PDB file of C-alpha atoms and ligand atoms in Angstrom:
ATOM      1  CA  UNK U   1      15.076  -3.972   7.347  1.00 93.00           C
ATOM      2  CA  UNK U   2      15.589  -0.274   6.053  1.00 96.00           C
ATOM      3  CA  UNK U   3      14.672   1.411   3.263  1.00 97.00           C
ATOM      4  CA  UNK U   4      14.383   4.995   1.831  1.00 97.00           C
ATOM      5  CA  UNK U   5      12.341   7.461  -0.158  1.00 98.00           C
ATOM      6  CA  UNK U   6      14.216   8.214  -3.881  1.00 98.00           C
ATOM      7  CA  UNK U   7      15.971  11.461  -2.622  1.00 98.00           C
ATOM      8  CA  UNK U   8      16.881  10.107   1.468  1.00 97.00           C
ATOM      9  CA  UNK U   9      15.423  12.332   3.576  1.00 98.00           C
ATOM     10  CA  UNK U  10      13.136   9.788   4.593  1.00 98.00           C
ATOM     11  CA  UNK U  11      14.193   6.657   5.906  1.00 98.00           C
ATOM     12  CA  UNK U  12      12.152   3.609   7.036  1.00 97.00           C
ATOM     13  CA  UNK U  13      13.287   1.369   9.673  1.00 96.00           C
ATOM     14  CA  UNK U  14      11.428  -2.274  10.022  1.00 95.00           C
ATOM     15  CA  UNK U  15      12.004  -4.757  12.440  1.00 91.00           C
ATOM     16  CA  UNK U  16      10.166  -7.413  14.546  1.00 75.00           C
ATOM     17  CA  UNK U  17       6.498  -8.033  12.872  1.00 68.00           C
ATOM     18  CA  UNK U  18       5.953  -7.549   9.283  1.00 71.00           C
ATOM     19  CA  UNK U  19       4.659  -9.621   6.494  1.00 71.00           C
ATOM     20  CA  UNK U  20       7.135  -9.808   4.358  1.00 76.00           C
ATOM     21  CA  UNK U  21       4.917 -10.672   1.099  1.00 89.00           C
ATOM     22  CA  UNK U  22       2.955  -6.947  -0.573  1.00 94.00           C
ATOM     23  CA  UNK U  23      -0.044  -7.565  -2.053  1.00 96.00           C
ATOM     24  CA  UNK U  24      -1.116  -5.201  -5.137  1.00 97.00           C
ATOM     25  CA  UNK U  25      -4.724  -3.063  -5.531  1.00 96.00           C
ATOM     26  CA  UNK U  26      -5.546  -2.129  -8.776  1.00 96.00           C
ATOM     27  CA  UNK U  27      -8.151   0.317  -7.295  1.00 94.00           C
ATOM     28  CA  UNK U  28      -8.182   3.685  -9.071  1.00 94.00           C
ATOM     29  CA  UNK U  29      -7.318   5.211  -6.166  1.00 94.00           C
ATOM     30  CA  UNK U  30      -4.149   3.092  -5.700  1.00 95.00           C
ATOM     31  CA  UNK U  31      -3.491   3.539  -9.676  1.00 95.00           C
ATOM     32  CA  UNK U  32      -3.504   7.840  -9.340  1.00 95.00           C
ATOM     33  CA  UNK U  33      -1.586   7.641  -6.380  1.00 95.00           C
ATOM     34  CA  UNK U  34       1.102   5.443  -8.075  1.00 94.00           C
ATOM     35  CA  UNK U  35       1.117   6.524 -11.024  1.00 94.00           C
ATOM     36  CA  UNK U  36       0.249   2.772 -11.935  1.00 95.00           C
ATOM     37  CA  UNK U  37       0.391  -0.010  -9.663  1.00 96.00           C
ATOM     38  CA  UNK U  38       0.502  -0.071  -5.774  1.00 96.00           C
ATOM     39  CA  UNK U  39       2.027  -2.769  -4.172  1.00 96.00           C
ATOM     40  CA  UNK U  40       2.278  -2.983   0.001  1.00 96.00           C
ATOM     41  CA  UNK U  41       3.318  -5.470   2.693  1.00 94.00           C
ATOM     42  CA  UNK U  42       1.729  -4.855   5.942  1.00 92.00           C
ATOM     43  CA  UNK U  43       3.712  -4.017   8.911  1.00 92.00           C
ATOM     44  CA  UNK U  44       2.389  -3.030  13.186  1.00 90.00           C
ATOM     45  CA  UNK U  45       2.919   0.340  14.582  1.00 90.00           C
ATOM     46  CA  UNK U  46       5.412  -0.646  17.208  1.00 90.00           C
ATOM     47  CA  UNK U  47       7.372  -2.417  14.162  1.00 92.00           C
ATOM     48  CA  UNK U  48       8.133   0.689  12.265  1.00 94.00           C
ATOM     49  CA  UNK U  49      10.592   3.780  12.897  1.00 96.00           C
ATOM     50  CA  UNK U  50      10.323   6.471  10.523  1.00 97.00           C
ATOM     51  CA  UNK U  51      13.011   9.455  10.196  1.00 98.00           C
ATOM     52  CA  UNK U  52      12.367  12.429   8.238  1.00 98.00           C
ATOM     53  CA  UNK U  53       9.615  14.900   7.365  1.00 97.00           C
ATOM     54  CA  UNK U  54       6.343  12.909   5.384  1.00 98.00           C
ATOM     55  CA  UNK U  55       3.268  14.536   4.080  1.00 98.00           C
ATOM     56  CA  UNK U  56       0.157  12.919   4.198  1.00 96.00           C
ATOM     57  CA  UNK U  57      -3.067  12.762   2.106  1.00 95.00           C
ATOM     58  CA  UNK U  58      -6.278  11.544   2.755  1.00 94.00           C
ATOM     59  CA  UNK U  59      -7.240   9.955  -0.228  1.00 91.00           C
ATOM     60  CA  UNK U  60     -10.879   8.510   1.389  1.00 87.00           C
ATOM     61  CA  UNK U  61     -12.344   8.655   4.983  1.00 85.00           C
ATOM     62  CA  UNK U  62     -11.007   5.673   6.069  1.00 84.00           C
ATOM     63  CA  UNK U  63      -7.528   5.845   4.481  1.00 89.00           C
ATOM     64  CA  UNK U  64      -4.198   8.180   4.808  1.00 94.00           C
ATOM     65  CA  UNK U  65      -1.258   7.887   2.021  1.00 96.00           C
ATOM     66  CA  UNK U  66       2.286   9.110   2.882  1.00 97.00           C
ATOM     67  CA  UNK U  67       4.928  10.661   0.435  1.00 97.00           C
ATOM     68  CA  UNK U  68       8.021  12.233   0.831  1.00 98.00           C
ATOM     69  CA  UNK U  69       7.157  16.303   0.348  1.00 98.00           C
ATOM     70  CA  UNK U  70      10.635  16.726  -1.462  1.00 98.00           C
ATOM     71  CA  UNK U  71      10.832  13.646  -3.736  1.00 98.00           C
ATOM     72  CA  UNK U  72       7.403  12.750  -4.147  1.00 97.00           C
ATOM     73  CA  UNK U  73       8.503   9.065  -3.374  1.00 97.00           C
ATOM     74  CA  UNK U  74       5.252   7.079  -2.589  1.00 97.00           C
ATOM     75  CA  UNK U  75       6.015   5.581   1.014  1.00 97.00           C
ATOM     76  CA  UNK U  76       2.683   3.914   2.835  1.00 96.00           C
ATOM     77  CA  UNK U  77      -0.876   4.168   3.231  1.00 95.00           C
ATOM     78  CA  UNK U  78      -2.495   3.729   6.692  1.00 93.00           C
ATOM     79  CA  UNK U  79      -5.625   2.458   7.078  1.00 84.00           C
ATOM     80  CA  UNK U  80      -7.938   4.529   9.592  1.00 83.00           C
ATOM     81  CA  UNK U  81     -10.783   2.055   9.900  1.00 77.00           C
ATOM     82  CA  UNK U  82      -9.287  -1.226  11.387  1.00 73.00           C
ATOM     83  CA  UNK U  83      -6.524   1.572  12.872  1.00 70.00           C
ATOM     84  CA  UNK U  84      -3.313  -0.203  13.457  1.00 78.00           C
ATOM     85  CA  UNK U  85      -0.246  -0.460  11.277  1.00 89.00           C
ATOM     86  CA  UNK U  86       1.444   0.255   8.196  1.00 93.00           C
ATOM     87  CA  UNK U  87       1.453  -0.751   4.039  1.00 94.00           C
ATOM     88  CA  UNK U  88       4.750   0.164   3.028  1.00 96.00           C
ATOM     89  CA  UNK U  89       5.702   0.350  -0.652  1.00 96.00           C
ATOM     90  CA  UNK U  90       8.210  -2.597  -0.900  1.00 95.00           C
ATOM     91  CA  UNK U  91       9.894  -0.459  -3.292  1.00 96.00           C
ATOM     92  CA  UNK U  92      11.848   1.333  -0.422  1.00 97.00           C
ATOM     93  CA  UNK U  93      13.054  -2.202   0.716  1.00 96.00           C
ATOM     94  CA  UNK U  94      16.397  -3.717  -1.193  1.00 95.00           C
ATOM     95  CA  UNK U  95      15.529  -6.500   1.456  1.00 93.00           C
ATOM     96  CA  UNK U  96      12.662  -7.385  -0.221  1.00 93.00           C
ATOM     97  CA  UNK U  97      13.379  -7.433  -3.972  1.00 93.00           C
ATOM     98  CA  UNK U  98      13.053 -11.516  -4.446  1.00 92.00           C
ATOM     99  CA  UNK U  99       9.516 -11.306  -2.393  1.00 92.00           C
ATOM    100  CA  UNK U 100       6.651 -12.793  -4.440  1.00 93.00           C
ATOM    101  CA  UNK U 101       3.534 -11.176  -4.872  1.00 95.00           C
ATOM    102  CA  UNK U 102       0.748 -12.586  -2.318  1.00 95.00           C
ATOM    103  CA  UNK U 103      -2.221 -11.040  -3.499  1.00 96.00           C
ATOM    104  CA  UNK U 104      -4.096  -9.078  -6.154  1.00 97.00           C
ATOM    105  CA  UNK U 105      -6.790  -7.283  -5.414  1.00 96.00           C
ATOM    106  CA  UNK U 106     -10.000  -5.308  -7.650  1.00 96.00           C
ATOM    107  CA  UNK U 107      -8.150  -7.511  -9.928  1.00 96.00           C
ATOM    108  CA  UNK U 108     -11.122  -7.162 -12.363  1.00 96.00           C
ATOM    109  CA  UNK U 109      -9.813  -3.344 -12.549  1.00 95.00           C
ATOM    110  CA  UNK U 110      -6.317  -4.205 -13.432  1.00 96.00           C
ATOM    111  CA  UNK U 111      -5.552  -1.248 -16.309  1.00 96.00           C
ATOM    112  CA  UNK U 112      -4.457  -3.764 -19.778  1.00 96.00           C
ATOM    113  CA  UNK U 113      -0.917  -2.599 -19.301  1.00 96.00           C
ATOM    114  CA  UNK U 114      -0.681  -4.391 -16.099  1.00 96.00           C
ATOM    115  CA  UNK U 115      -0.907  -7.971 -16.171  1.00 94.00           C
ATOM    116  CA  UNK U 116       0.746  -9.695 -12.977  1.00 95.00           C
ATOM    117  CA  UNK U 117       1.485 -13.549 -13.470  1.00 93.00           C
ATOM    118  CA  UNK U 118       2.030 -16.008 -10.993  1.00 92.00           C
ATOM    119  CA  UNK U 119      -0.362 -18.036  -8.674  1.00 93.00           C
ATOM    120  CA  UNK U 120      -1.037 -15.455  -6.243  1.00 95.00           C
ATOM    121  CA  UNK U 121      -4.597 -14.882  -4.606  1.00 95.00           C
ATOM    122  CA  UNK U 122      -6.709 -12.916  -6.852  1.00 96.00           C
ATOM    123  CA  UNK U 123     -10.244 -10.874  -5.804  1.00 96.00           C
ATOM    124  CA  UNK U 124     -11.998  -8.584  -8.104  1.00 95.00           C
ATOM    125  CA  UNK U 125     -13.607  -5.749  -6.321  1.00 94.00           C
ATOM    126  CA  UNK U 126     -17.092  -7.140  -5.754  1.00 94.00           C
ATOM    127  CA  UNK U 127     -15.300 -10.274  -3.632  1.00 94.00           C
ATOM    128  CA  UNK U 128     -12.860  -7.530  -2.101  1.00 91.00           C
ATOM    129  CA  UNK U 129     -15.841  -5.034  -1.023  1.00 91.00           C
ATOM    130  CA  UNK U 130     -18.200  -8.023   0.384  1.00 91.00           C
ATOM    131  CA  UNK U 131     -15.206  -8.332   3.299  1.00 86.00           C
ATOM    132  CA  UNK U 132     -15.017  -4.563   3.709  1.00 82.00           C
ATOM    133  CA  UNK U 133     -17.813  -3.078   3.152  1.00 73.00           C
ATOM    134  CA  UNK U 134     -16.324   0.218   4.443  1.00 70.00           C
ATOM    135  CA  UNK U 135     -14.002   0.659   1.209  1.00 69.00           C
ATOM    136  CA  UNK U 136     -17.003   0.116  -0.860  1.00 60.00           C
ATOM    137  CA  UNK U 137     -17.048   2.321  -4.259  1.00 55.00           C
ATOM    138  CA  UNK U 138     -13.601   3.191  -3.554  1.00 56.00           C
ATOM    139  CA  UNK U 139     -12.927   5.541  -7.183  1.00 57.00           C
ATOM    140  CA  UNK U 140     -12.446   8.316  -8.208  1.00 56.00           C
TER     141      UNK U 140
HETATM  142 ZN1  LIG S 201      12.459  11.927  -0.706  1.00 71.39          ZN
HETATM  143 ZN1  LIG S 202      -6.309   0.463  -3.749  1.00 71.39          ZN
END
């Protein structure tokens, strides 16, 4: 599965295992970063190739984000505490266009613009932060 950043010059390769469903966070970390809604499917090291130059920013201790430095294009965050793997932007991913959304999560922070139907899994951020205490108070 490949996909790309908006202006090329970085290109993401997938292959072997990947969950192929992205979950959104409506934290207002993820929202700034975005510029509204983050969505990411969670992939292992060994599964991903990436070509081309990426910046990264750490947005909290435990978490790095990835962008393309020429486009800008929002490509993954990686988290630093359970340290293993990748949450791409399914964005980048043609393959994945008719994916449904798994899960929702600080759900309870969801900005009124943003309203995500379906039956998906949804946790607000107080049932989110009980199973990871190490993201707790995760804002701005
Ligand atoms: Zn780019
Ligand atoms: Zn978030």
């Amino acid at each position: 599965m490949d996909g790309e950043c908006l202006c090329g010059a970085v290109t993401v390769h997938v292959s072997g295992r990947h969950e192929g469903q992205p979950g959104a966070c409506h934290c207002s970390i993820c929202r700034t970063w975005t510029g509204g809604l983050f969505v990411g499917f969670h992939a292992e090291d060994d599964a991903v190739t990436v070509e081309g130059d990426v910046r990264t920013y750490r947005s909290s201790p435990f978490a790095d984000r990835a962008f393309c430095p020429v486009c800008g294009t929002s490509l993954w965050i990686r988290d630093l505490e359970t340290g293993s793997g990748y949450d791409l932007m399914p964005g980048l991913f043609p393959a994945l266009h008719g994916a449904p959304l798994k899960s929702e999560i600080y759900s309870d922070q969801a900005p009124a613009y943003i309203a995500l139907s379906g039956d998906h899994v949804r946790q607000t951020q107080a049932e989110w932060e009980a199973n990871h205490p190490f993201v707790e108070g995760d804002v701005r």
